[in-house]
Tab-separated table of C-alpha atoms and ligand atoms in Angstrom:
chain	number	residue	atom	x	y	z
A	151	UNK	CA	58.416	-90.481	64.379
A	152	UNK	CA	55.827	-87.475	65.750
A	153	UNK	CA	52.993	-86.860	64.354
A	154	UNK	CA	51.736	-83.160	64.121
A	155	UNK	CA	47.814	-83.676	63.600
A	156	UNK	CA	46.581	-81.615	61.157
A	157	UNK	CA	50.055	-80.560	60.119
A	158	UNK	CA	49.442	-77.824	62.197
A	159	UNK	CA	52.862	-75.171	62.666
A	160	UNK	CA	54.200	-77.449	60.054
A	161	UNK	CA	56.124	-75.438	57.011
A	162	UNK	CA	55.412	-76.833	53.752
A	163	UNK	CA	56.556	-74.230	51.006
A	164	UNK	CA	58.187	-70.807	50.783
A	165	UNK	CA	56.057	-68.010	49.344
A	166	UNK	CA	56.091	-64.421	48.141
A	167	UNK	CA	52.200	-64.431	48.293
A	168	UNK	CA	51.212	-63.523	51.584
A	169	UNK	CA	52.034	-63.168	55.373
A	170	UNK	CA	50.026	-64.061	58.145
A	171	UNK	CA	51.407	-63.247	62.152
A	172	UNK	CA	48.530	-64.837	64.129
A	173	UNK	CA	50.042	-63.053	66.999
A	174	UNK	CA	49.614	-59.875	66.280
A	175	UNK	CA	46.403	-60.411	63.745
A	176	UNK	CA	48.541	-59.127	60.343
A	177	UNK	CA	47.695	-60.324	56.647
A	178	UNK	CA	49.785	-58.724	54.333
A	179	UNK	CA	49.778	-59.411	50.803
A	180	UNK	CA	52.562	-58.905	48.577
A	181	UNK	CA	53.964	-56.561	50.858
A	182	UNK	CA	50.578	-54.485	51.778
A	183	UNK	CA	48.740	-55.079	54.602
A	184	UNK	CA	45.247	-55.798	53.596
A	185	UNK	CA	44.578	-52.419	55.393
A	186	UNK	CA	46.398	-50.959	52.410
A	187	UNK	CA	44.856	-52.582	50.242
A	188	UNK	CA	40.519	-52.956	51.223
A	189	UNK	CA	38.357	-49.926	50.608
A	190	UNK	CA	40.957	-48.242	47.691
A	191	UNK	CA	41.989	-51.067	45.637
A	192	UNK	CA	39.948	-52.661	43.352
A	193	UNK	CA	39.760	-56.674	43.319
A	194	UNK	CA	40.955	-56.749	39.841
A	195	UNK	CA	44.128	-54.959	41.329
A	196	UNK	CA	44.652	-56.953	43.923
A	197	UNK	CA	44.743	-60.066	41.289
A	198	UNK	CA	46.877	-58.504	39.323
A	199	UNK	CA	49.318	-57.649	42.407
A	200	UNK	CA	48.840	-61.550	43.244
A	201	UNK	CA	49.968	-62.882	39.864
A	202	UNK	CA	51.998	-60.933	39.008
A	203	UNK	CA	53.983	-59.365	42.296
A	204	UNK	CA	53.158	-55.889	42.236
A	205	UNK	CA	50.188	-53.205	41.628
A	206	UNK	CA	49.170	-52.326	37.649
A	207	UNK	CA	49.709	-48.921	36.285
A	208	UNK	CA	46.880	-47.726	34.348
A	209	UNK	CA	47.230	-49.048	31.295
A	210	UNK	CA	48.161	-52.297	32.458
A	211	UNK	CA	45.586	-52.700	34.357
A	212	UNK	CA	43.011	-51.519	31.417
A	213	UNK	CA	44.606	-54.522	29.390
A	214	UNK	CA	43.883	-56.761	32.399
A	215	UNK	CA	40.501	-55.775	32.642
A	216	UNK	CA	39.799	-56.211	28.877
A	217	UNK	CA	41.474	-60.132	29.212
A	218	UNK	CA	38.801	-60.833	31.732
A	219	UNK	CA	36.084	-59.271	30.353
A	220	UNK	CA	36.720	-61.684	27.426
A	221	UNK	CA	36.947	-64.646	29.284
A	222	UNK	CA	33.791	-63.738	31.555
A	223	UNK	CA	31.079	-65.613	28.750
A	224	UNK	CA	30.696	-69.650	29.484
A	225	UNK	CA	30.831	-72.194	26.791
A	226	UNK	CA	27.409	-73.139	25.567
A	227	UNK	CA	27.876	-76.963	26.177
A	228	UNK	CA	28.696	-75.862	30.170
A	229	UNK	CA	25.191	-74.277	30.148
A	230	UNK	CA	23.540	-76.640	28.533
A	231	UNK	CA	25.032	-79.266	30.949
A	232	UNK	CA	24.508	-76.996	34.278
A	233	UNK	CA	20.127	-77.261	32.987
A	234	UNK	CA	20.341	-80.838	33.742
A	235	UNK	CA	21.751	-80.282	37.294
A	236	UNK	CA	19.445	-81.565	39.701
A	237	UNK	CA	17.732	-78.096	40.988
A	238	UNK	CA	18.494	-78.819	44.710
A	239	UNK	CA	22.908	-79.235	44.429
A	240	UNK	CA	24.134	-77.053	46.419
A	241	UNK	CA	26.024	-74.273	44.622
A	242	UNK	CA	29.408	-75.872	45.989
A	243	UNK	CA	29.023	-78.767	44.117
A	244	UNK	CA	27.383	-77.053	41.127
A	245	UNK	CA	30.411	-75.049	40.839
A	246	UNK	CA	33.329	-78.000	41.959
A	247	UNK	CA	31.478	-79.758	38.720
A	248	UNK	CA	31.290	-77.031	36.863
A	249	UNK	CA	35.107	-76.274	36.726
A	250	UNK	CA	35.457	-79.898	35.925
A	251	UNK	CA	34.158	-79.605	32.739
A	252	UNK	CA	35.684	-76.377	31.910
A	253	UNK	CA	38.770	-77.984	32.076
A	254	UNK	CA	37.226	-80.855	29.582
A	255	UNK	CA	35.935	-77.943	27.195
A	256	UNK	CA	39.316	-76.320	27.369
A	257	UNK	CA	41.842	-77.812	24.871
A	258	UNK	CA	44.423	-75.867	27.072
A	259	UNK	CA	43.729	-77.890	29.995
A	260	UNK	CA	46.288	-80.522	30.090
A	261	UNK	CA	49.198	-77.524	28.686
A	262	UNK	CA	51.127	-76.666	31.859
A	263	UNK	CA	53.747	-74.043	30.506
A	264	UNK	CA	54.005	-70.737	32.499
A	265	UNK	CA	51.978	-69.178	29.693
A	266	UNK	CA	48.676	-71.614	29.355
A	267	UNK	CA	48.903	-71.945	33.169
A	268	UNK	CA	48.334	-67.941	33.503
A	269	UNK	CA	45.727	-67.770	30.722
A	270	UNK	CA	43.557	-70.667	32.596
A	271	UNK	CA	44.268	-68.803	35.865
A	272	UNK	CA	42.492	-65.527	34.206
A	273	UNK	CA	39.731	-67.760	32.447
A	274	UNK	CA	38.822	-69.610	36.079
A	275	UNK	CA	38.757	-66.160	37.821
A	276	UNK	CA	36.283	-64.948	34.974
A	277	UNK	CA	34.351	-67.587	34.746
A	278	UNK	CA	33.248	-68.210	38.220
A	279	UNK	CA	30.981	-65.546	38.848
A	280	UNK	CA	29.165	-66.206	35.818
A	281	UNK	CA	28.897	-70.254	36.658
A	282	UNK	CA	27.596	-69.213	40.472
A	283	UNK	CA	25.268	-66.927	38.980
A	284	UNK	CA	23.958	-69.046	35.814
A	285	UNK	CA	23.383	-71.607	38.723
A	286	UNK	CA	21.040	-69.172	40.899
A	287	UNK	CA	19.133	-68.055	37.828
A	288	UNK	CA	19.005	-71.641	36.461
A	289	UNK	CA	17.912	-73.238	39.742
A	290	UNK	CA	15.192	-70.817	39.745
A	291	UNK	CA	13.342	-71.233	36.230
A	292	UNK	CA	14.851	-68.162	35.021
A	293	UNK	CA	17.763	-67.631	31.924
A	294	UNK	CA	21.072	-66.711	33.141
A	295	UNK	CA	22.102	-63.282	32.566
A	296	UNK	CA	25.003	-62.551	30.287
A	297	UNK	CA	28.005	-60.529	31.854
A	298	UNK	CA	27.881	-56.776	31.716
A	299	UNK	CA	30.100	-55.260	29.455
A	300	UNK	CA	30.972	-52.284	31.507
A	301	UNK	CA	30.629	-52.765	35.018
A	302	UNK	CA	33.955	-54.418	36.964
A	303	UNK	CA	33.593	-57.946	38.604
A	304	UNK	CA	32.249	-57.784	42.310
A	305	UNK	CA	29.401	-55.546	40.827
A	306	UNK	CA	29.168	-57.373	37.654
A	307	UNK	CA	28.459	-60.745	39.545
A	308	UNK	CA	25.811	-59.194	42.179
A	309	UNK	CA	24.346	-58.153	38.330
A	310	UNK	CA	24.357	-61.219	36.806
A	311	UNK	CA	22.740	-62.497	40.098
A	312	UNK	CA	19.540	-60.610	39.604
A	313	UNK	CA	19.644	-57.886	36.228
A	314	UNK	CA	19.559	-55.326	38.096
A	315	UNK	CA	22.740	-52.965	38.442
A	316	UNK	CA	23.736	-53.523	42.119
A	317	UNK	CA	23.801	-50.248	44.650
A	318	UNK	CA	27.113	-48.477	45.489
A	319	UNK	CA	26.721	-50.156	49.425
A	320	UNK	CA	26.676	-53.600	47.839
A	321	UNK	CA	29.181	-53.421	45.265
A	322	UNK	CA	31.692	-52.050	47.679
A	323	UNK	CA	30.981	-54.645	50.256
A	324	UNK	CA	31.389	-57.387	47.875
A	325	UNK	CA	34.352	-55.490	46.236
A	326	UNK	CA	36.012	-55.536	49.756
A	327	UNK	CA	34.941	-58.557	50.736
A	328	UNK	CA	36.128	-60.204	48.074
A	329	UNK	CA	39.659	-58.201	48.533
A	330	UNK	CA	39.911	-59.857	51.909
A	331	UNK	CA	39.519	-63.358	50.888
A	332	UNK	CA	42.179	-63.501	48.473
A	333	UNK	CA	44.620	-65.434	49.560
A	334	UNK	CA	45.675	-66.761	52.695
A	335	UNK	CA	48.698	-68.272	53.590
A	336	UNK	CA	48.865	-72.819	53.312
A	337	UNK	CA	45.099	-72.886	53.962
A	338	UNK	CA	43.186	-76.221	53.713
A	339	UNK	CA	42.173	-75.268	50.440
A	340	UNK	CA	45.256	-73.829	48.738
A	341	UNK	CA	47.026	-76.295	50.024
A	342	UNK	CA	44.763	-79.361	48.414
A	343	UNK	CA	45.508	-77.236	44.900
A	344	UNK	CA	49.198	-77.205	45.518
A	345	UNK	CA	49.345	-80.902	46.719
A	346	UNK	CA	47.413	-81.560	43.216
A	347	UNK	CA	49.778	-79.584	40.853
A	348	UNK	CA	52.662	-81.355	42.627
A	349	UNK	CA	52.109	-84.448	40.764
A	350	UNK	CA	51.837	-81.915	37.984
A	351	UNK	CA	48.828	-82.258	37.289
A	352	UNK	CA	46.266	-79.656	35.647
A	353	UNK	CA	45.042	-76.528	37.012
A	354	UNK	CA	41.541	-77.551	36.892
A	355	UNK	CA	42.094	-80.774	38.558
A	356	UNK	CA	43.953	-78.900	41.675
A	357	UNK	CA	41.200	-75.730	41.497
A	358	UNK	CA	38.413	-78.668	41.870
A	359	UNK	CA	39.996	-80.142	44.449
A	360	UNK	CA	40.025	-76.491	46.105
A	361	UNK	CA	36.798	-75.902	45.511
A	362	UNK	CA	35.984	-79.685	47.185
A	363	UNK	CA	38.151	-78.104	50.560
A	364	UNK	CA	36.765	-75.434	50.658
A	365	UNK	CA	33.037	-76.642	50.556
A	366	UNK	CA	33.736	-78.340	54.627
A	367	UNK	CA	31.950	-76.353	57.526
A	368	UNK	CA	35.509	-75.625	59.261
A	369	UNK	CA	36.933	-74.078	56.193
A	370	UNK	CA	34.687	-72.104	53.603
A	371	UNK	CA	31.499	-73.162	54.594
A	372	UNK	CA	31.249	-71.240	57.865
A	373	UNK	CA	30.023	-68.554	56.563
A	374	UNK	CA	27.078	-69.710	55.459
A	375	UNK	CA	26.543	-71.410	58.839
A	376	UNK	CA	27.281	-68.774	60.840
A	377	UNK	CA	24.359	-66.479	58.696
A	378	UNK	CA	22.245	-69.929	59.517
A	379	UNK	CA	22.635	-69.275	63.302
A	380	UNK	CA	22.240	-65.516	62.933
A	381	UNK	CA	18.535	-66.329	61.579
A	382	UNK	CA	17.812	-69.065	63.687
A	383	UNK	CA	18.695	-66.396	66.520
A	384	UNK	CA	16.470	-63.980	65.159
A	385	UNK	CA	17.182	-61.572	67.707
A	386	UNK	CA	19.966	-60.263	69.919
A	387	UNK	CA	17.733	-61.202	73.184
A	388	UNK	CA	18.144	-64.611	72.168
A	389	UNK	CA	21.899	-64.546	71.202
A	390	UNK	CA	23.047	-64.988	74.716
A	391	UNK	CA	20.823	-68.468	75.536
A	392	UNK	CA	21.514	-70.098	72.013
A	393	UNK	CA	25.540	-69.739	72.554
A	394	UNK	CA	25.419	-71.175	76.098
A	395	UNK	CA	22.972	-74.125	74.955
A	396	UNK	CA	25.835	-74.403	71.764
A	397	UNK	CA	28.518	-74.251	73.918
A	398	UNK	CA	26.905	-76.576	77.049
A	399	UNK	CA	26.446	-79.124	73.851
A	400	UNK	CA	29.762	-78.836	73.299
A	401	UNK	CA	28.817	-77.811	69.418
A	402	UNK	CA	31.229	-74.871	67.890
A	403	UNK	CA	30.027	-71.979	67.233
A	404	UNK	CA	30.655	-71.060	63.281
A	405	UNK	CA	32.810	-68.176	62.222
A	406	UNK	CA	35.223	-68.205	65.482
A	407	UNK	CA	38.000	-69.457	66.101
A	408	UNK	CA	41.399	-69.896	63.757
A	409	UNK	CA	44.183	-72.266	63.457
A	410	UNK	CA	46.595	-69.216	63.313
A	411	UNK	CA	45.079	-66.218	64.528
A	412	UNK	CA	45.782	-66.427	68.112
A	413	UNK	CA	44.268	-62.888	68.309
A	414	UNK	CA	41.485	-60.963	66.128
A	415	UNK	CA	41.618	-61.768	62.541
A	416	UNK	CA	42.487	-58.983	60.780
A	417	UNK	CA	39.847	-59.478	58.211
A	418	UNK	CA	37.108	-60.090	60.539
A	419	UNK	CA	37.894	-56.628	61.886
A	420	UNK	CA	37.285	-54.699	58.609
A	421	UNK	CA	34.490	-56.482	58.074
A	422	UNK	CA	32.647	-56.195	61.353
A	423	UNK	CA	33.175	-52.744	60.517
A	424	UNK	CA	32.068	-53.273	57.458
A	425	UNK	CA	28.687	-54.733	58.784
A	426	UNK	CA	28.011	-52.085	61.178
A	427	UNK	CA	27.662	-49.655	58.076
A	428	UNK	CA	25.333	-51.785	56.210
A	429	UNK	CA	22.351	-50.415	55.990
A	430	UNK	CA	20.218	-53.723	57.468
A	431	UNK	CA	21.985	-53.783	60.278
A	432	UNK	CA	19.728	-56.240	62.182
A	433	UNK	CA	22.649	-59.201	61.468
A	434	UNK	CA	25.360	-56.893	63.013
A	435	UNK	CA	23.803	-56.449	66.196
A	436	UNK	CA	22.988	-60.036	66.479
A	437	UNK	CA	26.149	-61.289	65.758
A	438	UNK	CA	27.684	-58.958	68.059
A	439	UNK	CA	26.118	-60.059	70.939
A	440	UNK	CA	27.147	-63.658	70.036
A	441	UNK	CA	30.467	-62.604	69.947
A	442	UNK	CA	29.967	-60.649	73.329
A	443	UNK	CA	29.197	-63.595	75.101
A	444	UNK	CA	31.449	-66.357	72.936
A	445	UNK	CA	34.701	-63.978	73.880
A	446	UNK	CA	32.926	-64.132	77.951
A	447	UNK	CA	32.469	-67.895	77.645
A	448	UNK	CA	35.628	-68.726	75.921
A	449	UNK	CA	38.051	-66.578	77.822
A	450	UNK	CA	41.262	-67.604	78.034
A	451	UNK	CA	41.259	-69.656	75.031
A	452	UNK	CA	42.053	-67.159	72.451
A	453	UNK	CA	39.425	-67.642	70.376
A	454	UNK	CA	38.211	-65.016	68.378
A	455	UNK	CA	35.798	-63.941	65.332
A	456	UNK	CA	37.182	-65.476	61.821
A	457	UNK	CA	36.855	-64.151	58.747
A	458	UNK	CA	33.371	-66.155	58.040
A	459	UNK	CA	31.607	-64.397	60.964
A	460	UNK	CA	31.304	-61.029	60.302
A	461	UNK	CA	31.331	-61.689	56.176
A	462	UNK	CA	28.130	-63.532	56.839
A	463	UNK	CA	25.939	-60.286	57.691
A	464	UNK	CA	28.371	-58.164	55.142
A	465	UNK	CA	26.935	-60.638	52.367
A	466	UNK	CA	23.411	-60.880	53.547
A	467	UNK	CA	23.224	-57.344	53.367
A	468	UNK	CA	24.635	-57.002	50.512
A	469	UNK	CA	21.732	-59.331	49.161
A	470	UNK	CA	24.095	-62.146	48.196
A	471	UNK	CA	21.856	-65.647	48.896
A	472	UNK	CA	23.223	-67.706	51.489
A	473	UNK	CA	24.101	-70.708	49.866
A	474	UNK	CA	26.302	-68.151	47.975
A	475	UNK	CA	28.321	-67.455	50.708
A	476	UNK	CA	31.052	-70.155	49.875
A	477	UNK	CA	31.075	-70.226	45.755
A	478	UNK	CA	31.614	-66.159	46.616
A	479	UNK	CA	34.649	-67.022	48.834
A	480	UNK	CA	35.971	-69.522	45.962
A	481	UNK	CA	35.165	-66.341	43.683
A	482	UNK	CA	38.218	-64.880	45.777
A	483	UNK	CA	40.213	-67.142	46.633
A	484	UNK	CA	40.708	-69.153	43.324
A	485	UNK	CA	43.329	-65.928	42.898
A	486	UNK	CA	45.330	-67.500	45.464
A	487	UNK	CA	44.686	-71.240	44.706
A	488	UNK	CA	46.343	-70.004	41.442
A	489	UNK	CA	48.478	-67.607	42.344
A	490	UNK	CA	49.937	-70.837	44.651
A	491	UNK	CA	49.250	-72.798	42.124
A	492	UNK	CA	52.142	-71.069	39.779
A	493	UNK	CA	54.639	-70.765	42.547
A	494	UNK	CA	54.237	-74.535	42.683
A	495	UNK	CA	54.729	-75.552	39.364
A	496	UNK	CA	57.898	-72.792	39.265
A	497	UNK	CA	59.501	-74.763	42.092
A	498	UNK	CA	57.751	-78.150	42.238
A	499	UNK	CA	59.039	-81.396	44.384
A	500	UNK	CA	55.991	-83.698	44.335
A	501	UNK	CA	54.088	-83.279	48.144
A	502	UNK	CA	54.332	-86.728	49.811
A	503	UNK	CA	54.361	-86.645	53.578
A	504	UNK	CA	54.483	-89.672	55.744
A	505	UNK	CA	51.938	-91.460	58.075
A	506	UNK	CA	53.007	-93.434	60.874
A	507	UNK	CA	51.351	-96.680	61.078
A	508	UNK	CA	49.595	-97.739	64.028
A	509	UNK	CA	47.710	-101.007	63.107
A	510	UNK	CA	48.929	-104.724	63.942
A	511	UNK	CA	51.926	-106.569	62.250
A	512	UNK	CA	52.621	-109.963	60.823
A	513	UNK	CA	49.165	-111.800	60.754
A	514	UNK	CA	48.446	-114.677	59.138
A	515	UNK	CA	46.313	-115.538	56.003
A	516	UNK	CA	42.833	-117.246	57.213
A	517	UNK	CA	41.217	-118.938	53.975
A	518	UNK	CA	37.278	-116.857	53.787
A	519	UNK	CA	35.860	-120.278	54.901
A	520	UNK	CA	37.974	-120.392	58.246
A	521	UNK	CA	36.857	-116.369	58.588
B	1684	ACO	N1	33.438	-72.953	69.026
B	1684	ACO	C1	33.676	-73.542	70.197
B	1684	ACO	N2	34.877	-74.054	70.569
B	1684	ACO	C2	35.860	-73.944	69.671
B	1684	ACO	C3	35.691	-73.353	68.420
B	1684	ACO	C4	34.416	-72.837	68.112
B	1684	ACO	N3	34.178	-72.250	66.935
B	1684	ACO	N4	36.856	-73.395	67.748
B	1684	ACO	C5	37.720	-74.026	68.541
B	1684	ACO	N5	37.134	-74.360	69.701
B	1684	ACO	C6	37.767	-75.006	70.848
B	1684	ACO	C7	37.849	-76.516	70.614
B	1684	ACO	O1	36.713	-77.167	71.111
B	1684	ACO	C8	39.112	-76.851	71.367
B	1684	ACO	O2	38.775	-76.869	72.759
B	1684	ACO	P1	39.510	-77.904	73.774
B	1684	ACO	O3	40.957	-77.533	73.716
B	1684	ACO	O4	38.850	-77.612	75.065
B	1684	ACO	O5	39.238	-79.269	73.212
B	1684	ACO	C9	40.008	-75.649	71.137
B	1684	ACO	O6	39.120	-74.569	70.895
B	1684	ACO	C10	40.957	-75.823	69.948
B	1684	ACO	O7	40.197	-76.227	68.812
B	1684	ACO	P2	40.793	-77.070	67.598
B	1684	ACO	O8	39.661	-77.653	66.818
B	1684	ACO	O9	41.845	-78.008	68.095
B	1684	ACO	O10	41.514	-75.935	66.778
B	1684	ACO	P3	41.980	-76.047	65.258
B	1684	ACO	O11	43.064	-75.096	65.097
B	1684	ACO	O12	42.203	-77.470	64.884
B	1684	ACO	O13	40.645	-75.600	64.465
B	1684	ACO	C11	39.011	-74.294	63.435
B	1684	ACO	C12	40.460	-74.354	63.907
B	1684	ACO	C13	38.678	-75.521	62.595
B	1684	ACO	C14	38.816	-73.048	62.582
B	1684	ACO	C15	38.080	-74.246	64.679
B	1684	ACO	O14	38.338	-73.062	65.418
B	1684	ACO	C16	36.603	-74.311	64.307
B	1684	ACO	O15	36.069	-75.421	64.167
B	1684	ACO	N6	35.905	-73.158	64.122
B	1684	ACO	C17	34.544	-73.152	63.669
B	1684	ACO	C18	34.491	-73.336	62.154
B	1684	ACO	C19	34.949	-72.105	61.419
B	1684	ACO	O16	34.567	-70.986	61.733
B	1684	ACO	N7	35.761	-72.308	60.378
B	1684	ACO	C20	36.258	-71.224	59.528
B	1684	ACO	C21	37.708	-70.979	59.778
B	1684	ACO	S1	38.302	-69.588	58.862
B	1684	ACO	C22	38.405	-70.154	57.281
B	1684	ACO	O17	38.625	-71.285	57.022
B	1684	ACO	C23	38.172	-69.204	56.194
């Protein structure tokens, strides 16, 4: 029996969703690189292309839009609930709870067929912005802002953050971040909500248990660590010292490295790009010195910028608070979670790997008094 430790170059499923060589630092989704796909394509399109296999014509994609704007609205007893939240939960949680009881207000929930699963698939991808948001206005003594009828979602939710229709900079930063994040191959999280569905299970269940993946520091919540160290460096003078003290520590340095991106993550490239447009670029040049001297340090090792790096100064920028930075990933990705999720439940065998046991054998009973 071997053991491969965090499963890692294990296969676990086939899938038409997206392809990832960590070689040669290519994401391609559906058939178009990202490339394709960031900067032209709107995130609504690129949900559509995920769930349903290929870009919308026009009027398919006007129906799509009017579904979601439908769905956008949360139930009142959700609100209600979300006041009594204690005002410090981090938005990770708010939102992991949040979906929970979506799923108990939904009298869909426990309806698996094709049909229901796609409908809850739209309603979770509309409804997350306007949880994550309800939360920041909540949290702060203010009402939550209902959605905006007109505008599409990445600038809808940076509206619903504050009320004020967000700039054209922002929105498209968001828009492409959010293009980016999508989907990604059997990552931690997508594959917690396809390990979850395989006992066939609900889709809120396995998106909550996404959400819960997600949330850890080497998955989703790097990128609001890495913006942590880009503030506590304050300036790119300082970069240089604070990596070397990190690295002498032996601590990790948020937002680089990859389990399969052997090479630069294609994501993190349009995105440091991205960054250097922004107009505060104070984040940019900070973080590029501590990838300067992290590439230096770490050469050899092929470790590079991830996707969380250079998204942290896209979303500061882009005036997106940082304890936002993960529920906006799980904004993204829960189109993949779901978009996995359906593949699963079209092809399911129940997920039930092996561990090997290493502990002792054969011992004897000792009553608690002879302990
Ligand atoms: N800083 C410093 N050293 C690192 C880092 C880092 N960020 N990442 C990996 N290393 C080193 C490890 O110390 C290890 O060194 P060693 O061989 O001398 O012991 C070597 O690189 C391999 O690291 P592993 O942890 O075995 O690699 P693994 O594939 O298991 O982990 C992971 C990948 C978790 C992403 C890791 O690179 C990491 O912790 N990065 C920081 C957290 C992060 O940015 N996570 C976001 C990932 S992208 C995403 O989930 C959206």
């Amino acid at each position: 029996m071997s053991v491969e430790k965090g499963l890692a170059g294990i296969v676990v499923a086939q899938t038409e969703l997206s392809f990832i060589d960590g070689q040669e630092g290519v994401l391609i989704y559906r058939g178009y690189p990202i490339e394709e796909l960031a900067g032209r394509a709107s995130f609504e399109e690129v949900a559509y292309l995920l769930w349903y296999g290929l870009l919308p014509n026009r009027s398919q994609l006007d129906q799509f839009v009017q579904q979601l704007k439908a769905e956008q609205t949360l139930p009142g007893p959700l609100l209600e609930v979300m006041r009594h939240y204690p005002r410090s939960t981090h938005p990770m949680a708010v939102l992991r709870t949040a979906v929970s009881t979506l799923g108990m207000l939904d009298e869909e929930a426990d309806t698996t067929d094709e049909a229901a699963n796609r409908r809850k698939a739209l309603r979770l991808m509309a409804k997350m912005p306007t949880i994550i948001a309800a939360w920041e206005r909540i949290r702060n003594d203010q009402e939550p802002i209902p959605p905006h009828e007109e505008l599409g979602h990445a600038a809808n939710y940076l509206y619903m953050l504050t009320g004020q229709a967000p700039d054209e900079a922002a929105t498209r930063a968001v828009e492409t971040y959010l293009i980016l994040l999508a989907d990604h191959g059997m990552n931690a999280s997508t594959f917690a909500c396809r390990v979850a569905v395989s006992t066939l299970a609900d889709i809120y269940s396995a998106v909550v248990a996404g959400i819960g993946t997600l949330k850890g520091p080497l998955h989703g919540g790097a990128n609001e660590r890495a913006m942590q160290m880009l503030l506590e460096i304050g300036s790119p003078e300082r970069a240089e010292a604070y990596v070397l003290d990190l690295l002498a520590r032996k601590e990790r340095v948020m937002g680089m490295g990859h389990r399969v991106y052997k090479t630069q993550d294609p994501r993190a490239r349009i995105l440091k790009g991205l960054a250097a447009r922004m107009s505060d670029r104070r984040w940019y040049d900070i973080a590029l010195e501590v990838e300067r001297v992290f590439l230096r340090e770490m050469v050899g090792k092929r470790l590079y910028p991830n996707v969380d790096f250079y998204s942290a100064p896209v979303l500061y920028a882009a005036g997106v608070p940082i304890d936002l930075f993960t529920p906006t990933f799980a904004i993204s990705r829960v189109v993949g979670w779901t978009a996995h999720i359906l593949e699963q439940y079209a092809d399911n065998r129940l997920i039930r790997p092996r561990a090997e046991y290493v502990g002792p054998k054969g011992l004897k009973w000792v009553p608690i008094e002879a302990r």
